[in-house]
Amino acid sequence: MTELYPDDLVYEHEATEVTGIPGPVIRQWARRGKIRRFQGNGQLAGQGHEYKTMYALPEIRERARTYRPMPQRAPRAA
């Protein structure tokens, strides 16, 4: 584990902008315990919503080095 500083914590959309990793992948890593998640500071996102979860950017960058997007299967014709 690396030592984290307050500047290392970012919201999902910020991590996506910096690393290019899709938001659902970041949430999946956090769910599986591969990266840590932290309580957000209540910053408002607009339309009455607030960002609740922050992630450690150094951990996301570490995992992003080996990330390979999986091609999705084409939907079947009905």
mmCIF file of N, CA and C in Angstrom:
data_model
loop_
_atom_site.group_PDB
_atom_site.id
_atom_site.type_symbol
_atom_site.label_atom_id
_atom_site.label_comp_id
_atom_site.label_asym_id
_atom_site.label_seq_id
_atom_site.Cartn_x
_atom_site.Cartn_y
_atom_site.Cartn_z
ATOM 1 N N MET A 1 0.839 -1.189 0.000
ATOM 2 C CA MET A 1 0.000 0.000 0.000
ATOM 3 C C MET A 1 0.880 1.247 0.000
ATOM 4 N N THR A 2 0.445 2.230 -0.740
ATOM 5 C CA THR A 2 1.181 3.478 -0.783
ATOM 6 C C THR A 2 0.587 4.452 0.217
ATOM 7 N N GLU A 3 1.391 5.404 0.625
ATOM 8 C CA GLU A 3 0.895 6.447 1.521
ATOM 9 C C GLU A 3 0.093 7.440 0.700
ATOM 10 N N LEU A 4 -1.087 7.767 1.190
ATOM 11 C CA LEU A 4 -1.973 8.658 0.446
ATOM 12 C C LEU A 4 -2.037 10.026 1.099
ATOM 13 N N TYR A 5 -2.190 11.039 0.271
ATOM 14 C CA TYR A 5 -2.361 12.409 0.725
ATOM 15 C C TYR A 5 -3.736 12.881 0.279
ATOM 16 N N PRO A 6 -4.283 13.913 0.930
ATOM 17 C CA PRO A 6 -5.624 14.385 0.521
ATOM 18 C C PRO A 6 -5.729 14.716 -0.963
ATOM 19 N N ASP A 7 -4.640 15.185 -1.577
ATOM 20 C CA ASP A 7 -4.677 15.514 -3.007
ATOM 21 C C ASP A 7 -4.777 14.272 -3.888
ATOM 22 N N ASP A 8 -4.482 13.097 -3.335
ATOM 23 C CA ASP A 8 -4.526 11.852 -4.104
ATOM 24 C C ASP A 8 -5.948 11.322 -4.265
ATOM 25 N N LEU A 9 -6.894 11.828 -3.480
ATOM 26 C CA LEU A 9 -8.267 11.333 -3.549
ATOM 27 C C LEU A 9 -9.045 12.112 -4.603
ATOM 28 N N VAL A 10 -9.675 11.365 -5.507
ATOM 29 C CA VAL A 10 -10.442 11.984 -6.590
ATOM 30 C C VAL A 10 -11.785 11.266 -6.714
ATOM 31 N N TYR A 11 -12.717 11.961 -7.342
ATOM 32 C CA TYR A 11 -14.005 11.341 -7.636
ATOM 33 C C TYR A 11 -13.880 10.508 -8.906
ATOM 34 N N GLU A 12 -14.865 9.650 -9.107
ATOM 35 C CA GLU A 12 -14.824 8.731 -10.250
ATOM 36 C C GLU A 12 -14.661 9.458 -11.580
ATOM 37 N N HIS A 13 -15.418 10.519 -11.806
ATOM 38 C CA HIS A 13 -15.338 11.221 -13.097
ATOM 39 C C HIS A 13 -13.966 11.863 -13.295
ATOM 40 N N GLU A 14 -13.344 12.313 -12.203
ATOM 41 C CA GLU A 14 -12.007 12.898 -12.316
ATOM 42 C C GLU A 14 -10.971 11.826 -12.642
ATOM 43 N N ALA A 15 -11.111 10.657 -12.011
ATOM 44 C CA ALA A 15 -10.195 9.550 -12.286
ATOM 45 C C ALA A 15 -10.329 9.094 -13.733
ATOM 46 N N THR A 16 -11.547 9.091 -14.254
ATOM 47 C CA THR A 16 -11.778 8.707 -15.648
ATOM 48 C C THR A 16 -11.111 9.696 -16.601
ATOM 49 N N GLU A 17 -11.217 10.992 -16.292
ATOM 50 C CA GLU A 17 -10.584 12.003 -17.145
ATOM 51 C C GLU A 17 -9.067 11.845 -17.169
ATOM 52 N N VAL A 18 -8.487 11.558 -16.005
ATOM 53 C CA VAL A 18 -7.022 11.492 -15.897
ATOM 54 C C VAL A 18 -6.466 10.199 -16.495
ATOM 55 N N THR A 19 -7.125 9.060 -16.205
ATOM 56 C CA THR A 19 -6.559 7.763 -16.589
ATOM 57 C C THR A 19 -7.190 7.148 -17.830
ATOM 58 N N GLY A 20 -8.415 7.555 -18.178
ATOM 59 C CA GLY A 20 -9.107 6.956 -19.311
ATOM 60 C C GLY A 20 -9.799 5.648 -18.972
ATOM 61 N N ILE A 21 -9.763 5.235 -17.710
ATOM 62 C CA ILE A 21 -10.437 4.012 -17.272
ATOM 63 C C ILE A 21 -11.920 4.327 -17.081
ATOM 64 N N PRO A 22 -12.831 3.542 -17.652
ATOM 65 C CA PRO A 22 -14.271 3.816 -17.492
ATOM 66 C C PRO A 22 -14.717 3.731 -16.033
ATOM 67 N N GLY A 23 -15.697 4.556 -15.693
ATOM 68 C CA GLY A 23 -16.219 4.597 -14.327
ATOM 69 C C GLY A 23 -16.689 3.251 -13.797
ATOM 70 N N PRO A 24 -17.449 2.469 -14.588
ATOM 71 C CA PRO A 24 -17.885 1.165 -14.080
ATOM 72 C C PRO A 24 -16.713 0.240 -13.726
ATOM 73 N N VAL A 25 -15.613 0.349 -14.433
ATOM 74 C CA VAL A 25 -14.436 -0.483 -14.128
ATOM 75 C C VAL A 25 -13.842 -0.058 -12.790
ATOM 76 N N ILE A 26 -13.774 1.249 -12.543
ATOM 77 C CA ILE A 26 -13.249 1.758 -11.271
ATOM 78 C C ILE A 26 -14.129 1.270 -10.119
ATOM 79 N N ARG A 27 -15.449 1.345 -10.296
ATOM 80 C CA ARG A 27 -16.360 0.874 -9.240
ATOM 81 C C ARG A 27 -16.211 -0.626 -9.017
ATOM 82 N N GLN A 28 -16.014 -1.390 -10.085
ATOM 83 C CA GLN A 28 -15.831 -2.840 -9.973
ATOM 84 C C GLN A 28 -14.557 -3.163 -9.204
ATOM 85 N N TRP A 29 -13.468 -2.454 -9.491
ATOM 86 C CA TRP A 29 -12.216 -2.672 -8.762
ATOM 87 C C TRP A 29 -12.424 -2.410 -7.275
ATOM 88 N N ALA A 30 -13.166 -1.342 -6.960
ATOM 89 C CA ALA A 30 -13.414 -1.003 -5.553
ATOM 90 C C ALA A 30 -14.278 -2.075 -4.888
ATOM 91 N N ARG A 31 -15.283 -2.563 -5.597
ATOM 92 C CA ARG A 31 -16.148 -3.614 -5.056
ATOM 93 C C ARG A 31 -15.358 -4.878 -4.765
ATOM 94 N N ARG A 32 -14.406 -5.177 -5.620
ATOM 95 C CA ARG A 32 -13.605 -6.395 -5.453
ATOM 96 C C ARG A 32 -12.428 -6.210 -4.500
ATOM 97 N N GLY A 33 -12.265 -5.002 -3.950
ATOM 98 C CA GLY A 33 -11.210 -4.756 -2.988
ATOM 99 C C GLY A 33 -9.843 -4.520 -3.602
ATOM 100 N N LYS A 34 -9.785 -4.254 -4.899
ATOM 101 C CA LYS A 34 -8.490 -4.039 -5.557
ATOM 102 C C LYS A 34 -7.996 -2.612 -5.366
ATOM 103 N N ILE A 35 -8.923 -1.676 -5.174
ATOM 104 C CA ILE A 35 -8.569 -0.309 -4.811
ATOM 105 C C ILE A 35 -9.453 0.086 -3.636
ATOM 106 N N ARG A 36 -9.017 1.086 -2.893
ATOM 107 C CA ARG A 36 -9.797 1.530 -1.739
ATOM 108 C C ARG A 36 -10.726 2.660 -2.143
ATOM 109 N N ARG A 37 -11.847 2.750 -1.446
ATOM 110 C CA ARG A 37 -12.749 3.873 -1.652
ATOM 111 C C ARG A 37 -12.896 4.622 -0.330
ATOM 112 N N PHE A 38 -13.184 5.892 -0.452
ATOM 113 C CA PHE A 38 -13.247 6.762 0.710
ATOM 114 C C PHE A 38 -14.514 7.590 0.659
ATOM 115 N N GLN A 39 -14.927 8.069 1.820
ATOM 116 C CA GLN A 39 -16.110 8.920 1.911
ATOM 117 C C GLN A 39 -15.818 10.251 1.244
ATOM 118 N N GLY A 40 -16.719 10.702 0.383
ATOM 119 C CA GLY A 40 -16.543 11.984 -0.291
ATOM 120 C C GLY A 40 -16.783 13.141 0.662
ATOM 121 N N ASN A 41 -16.498 14.337 0.199
ATOM 122 C CA ASN A 41 -16.656 15.512 1.049
ATOM 123 C C ASN A 41 -17.970 16.255 0.808
ATOM 124 N N GLY A 42 -18.897 15.644 0.082
ATOM 125 C CA GLY A 42 -20.208 16.250 -0.126
ATOM 126 C C GLY A 42 -20.236 17.318 -1.208
ATOM 127 N N GLN A 43 -19.282 17.306 -2.120
ATOM 128 C CA GLN A 43 -19.257 18.276 -3.212
ATOM 129 C C GLN A 43 -20.470 18.038 -4.111
ATOM 130 N N LEU A 44 -21.164 19.111 -4.441
ATOM 131 C CA LEU A 44 -22.377 18.969 -5.249
ATOM 132 C C LEU A 44 -22.040 18.835 -6.726
ATOM 133 N N ALA A 45 -22.791 17.968 -7.393
ATOM 134 C CA ALA A 45 -22.575 17.712 -8.816
ATOM 135 C C ALA A 45 -23.583 18.463 -9.675
ATOM 136 N N GLY A 46 -24.575 19.064 -9.073
ATOM 137 C CA GLY A 46 -25.626 19.729 -9.833
ATOM 138 C C GLY A 46 -26.877 18.871 -9.851
ATOM 139 N N GLN A 47 -27.990 19.457 -10.161
ATOM 140 C CA GLN A 47 -29.291 18.780 -10.159
ATOM 141 C C GLN A 47 -29.584 18.091 -8.815
ATOM 142 N N GLY A 48 -29.041 18.625 -7.732
ATOM 143 C CA GLY A 48 -29.339 18.084 -6.410
ATOM 144 C C GLY A 48 -28.576 16.829 -6.049
ATOM 145 N N HIS A 49 -27.682 16.372 -6.912
ATOM 146 C CA HIS A 49 -26.902 15.166 -6.618
ATOM 147 C C HIS A 49 -25.556 15.564 -6.053
ATOM 148 N N GLU A 50 -24.987 14.678 -5.261
ATOM 149 C CA GLU A 50 -23.642 14.937 -4.766
ATOM 150 C C GLU A 50 -22.774 13.709 -5.002
ATOM 151 N N TYR A 51 -21.485 13.952 -5.163
ATOM 152 C CA TYR A 51 -20.538 12.856 -5.304
ATOM 153 C C TYR A 51 -20.281 12.294 -3.916
ATOM 154 N N LYS A 52 -20.438 10.996 -3.736
ATOM 155 C CA LYS A 52 -20.316 10.419 -2.408
ATOM 156 C C LYS A 52 -19.032 9.627 -2.197
ATOM 157 N N THR A 53 -18.450 9.113 -3.252
ATOM 158 C CA THR A 53 -17.314 8.214 -3.100
ATOM 159 C C THR A 53 -16.081 8.779 -3.793
ATOM 160 N N MET A 54 -14.956 8.694 -3.094
ATOM 161 C CA MET A 54 -13.680 9.119 -3.663
ATOM 162 C C MET A 54 -12.777 7.897 -3.757
ATOM 163 N N TYR A 55 -11.864 7.937 -4.695
ATOM 164 C CA TYR A 55 -10.936 6.832 -4.909
ATOM 165 C C TYR A 55 -9.514 7.368 -4.883
ATOM 166 N N ALA A 56 -8.565 6.493 -4.584
ATOM 167 C CA ALA A 56 -7.157 6.882 -4.531
ATOM 168 C C ALA A 56 -6.571 6.833 -5.941
ATOM 169 N N LEU A 57 -6.208 7.985 -6.470
ATOM 170 C CA LEU A 57 -5.695 8.069 -7.834
ATOM 171 C C LEU A 57 -4.416 7.246 -8.045
ATOM 172 N N PRO A 58 -3.466 7.215 -7.079
ATOM 173 C CA PRO A 58 -2.275 6.381 -7.298
ATOM 174 C C PRO A 58 -2.606 4.894 -7.473
ATOM 175 N N GLU A 59 -3.616 4.408 -6.740
ATOM 176 C CA GLU A 59 -4.021 3.003 -6.877
ATOM 177 C C GLU A 59 -4.642 2.757 -8.249
ATOM 178 N N ILE A 60 -5.440 3.701 -8.728
ATOM 179 C CA ILE A 60 -6.069 3.544 -10.035
ATOM 180 C C ILE A 60 -5.004 3.587 -11.130
ATOM 181 N N ARG A 61 -4.055 4.502 -10.999
ATOM 182 C CA ARG A 61 -2.972 4.573 -11.997
ATOM 183 C C ARG A 61 -2.163 3.280 -12.036
ATOM 184 N N GLU A 62 -1.930 2.697 -10.867
ATOM 185 C CA GLU A 62 -1.172 1.439 -10.786
ATOM 186 C C GLU A 62 -1.894 0.330 -11.554
ATOM 187 N N ARG A 63 -3.194 0.201 -11.343
ATOM 188 C CA ARG A 63 -3.972 -0.831 -12.027
ATOM 189 C C ARG A 63 -4.172 -0.489 -13.502
ATOM 190 N N ALA A 64 -4.221 0.798 -13.840
ATOM 191 C CA ALA A 64 -4.468 1.223 -15.223
ATOM 192 C C ALA A 64 -3.325 0.812 -16.151
ATOM 193 N N ARG A 65 -2.134 0.635 -15.595
ATOM 194 C CA ARG A 65 -0.997 0.257 -16.446
ATOM 195 C C ARG A 65 -1.218 -1.100 -17.102
ATOM 196 N N THR A 66 -1.927 -2.005 -16.437
ATOM 197 C CA THR A 66 -2.144 -3.353 -16.980
ATOM 198 C C THR A 66 -3.570 -3.553 -17.493
ATOM 199 N N TYR A 67 -4.383 -2.503 -17.481
ATOM 200 C CA TYR A 67 -5.776 -2.619 -17.904
ATOM 201 C C TYR A 67 -5.872 -2.782 -19.414
ATOM 202 N N ARG A 68 -6.638 -3.754 -19.834
ATOM 203 C CA ARG A 68 -6.940 -3.965 -21.254
ATOM 204 C C ARG A 68 -8.461 -4.030 -21.390
ATOM 205 N N PRO A 69 -9.062 -3.133 -22.167
ATOM 206 C CA PRO A 69 -10.516 -3.185 -22.306
ATOM 207 C C PRO A 69 -10.953 -4.473 -22.994
ATOM 208 N N MET A 70 -12.003 -5.046 -22.473
ATOM 209 C CA MET A 70 -12.545 -6.279 -23.054
ATOM 210 C C MET A 70 -13.549 -5.903 -24.138
ATOM 211 N N PRO A 71 -13.394 -6.440 -25.340
ATOM 212 C CA PRO A 71 -14.381 -6.160 -26.374
ATOM 213 C C PRO A 71 -15.728 -6.797 -25.994
ATOM 214 N N GLN A 72 -16.778 -6.058 -26.207
ATOM 215 C CA GLN A 72 -18.107 -6.569 -25.893
ATOM 216 C C GLN A 72 -18.660 -7.342 -27.085
ATOM 217 N N ARG A 73 -19.402 -8.378 -26.761
ATOM 218 C CA ARG A 73 -20.007 -9.162 -27.842
ATOM 219 C C ARG A 73 -21.128 -8.367 -28.490
ATOM 220 N N ALA A 74 -21.286 -8.558 -29.767
ATOM 221 C CA ALA A 74 -22.379 -7.892 -30.486
ATOM 222 C C ALA A 74 -23.706 -8.540 -30.055
ATOM 223 N N PRO A 75 -24.751 -7.734 -29.903
ATOM 224 C CA PRO A 75 -26.051 -8.318 -29.543
ATOM 225 C C PRO A 75 -26.571 -9.223 -30.659
ATOM 226 N N ARG A 76 -27.222 -10.276 -30.265
ATOM 227 C CA ARG A 76 -27.777 -11.218 -31.249
ATOM 228 C C ARG A 76 -29.020 -10.669 -31.914
ATOM 229 N N ALA A 77 -29.196 -11.036 -33.141
ATOM 230 C CA ALA A 77 -30.428 -10.644 -33.844
ATOM 231 C C ALA A 77 -31.578 -11.486 -33.287
ATOM 232 N N ALA A 78 -32.728 -10.877 -33.154
ATOM 233 C CA ALA A 78 -33.881 -11.587 -32.567
ATOM 234 C C ALA A 78 -34.496 -12.578 -33.510
#
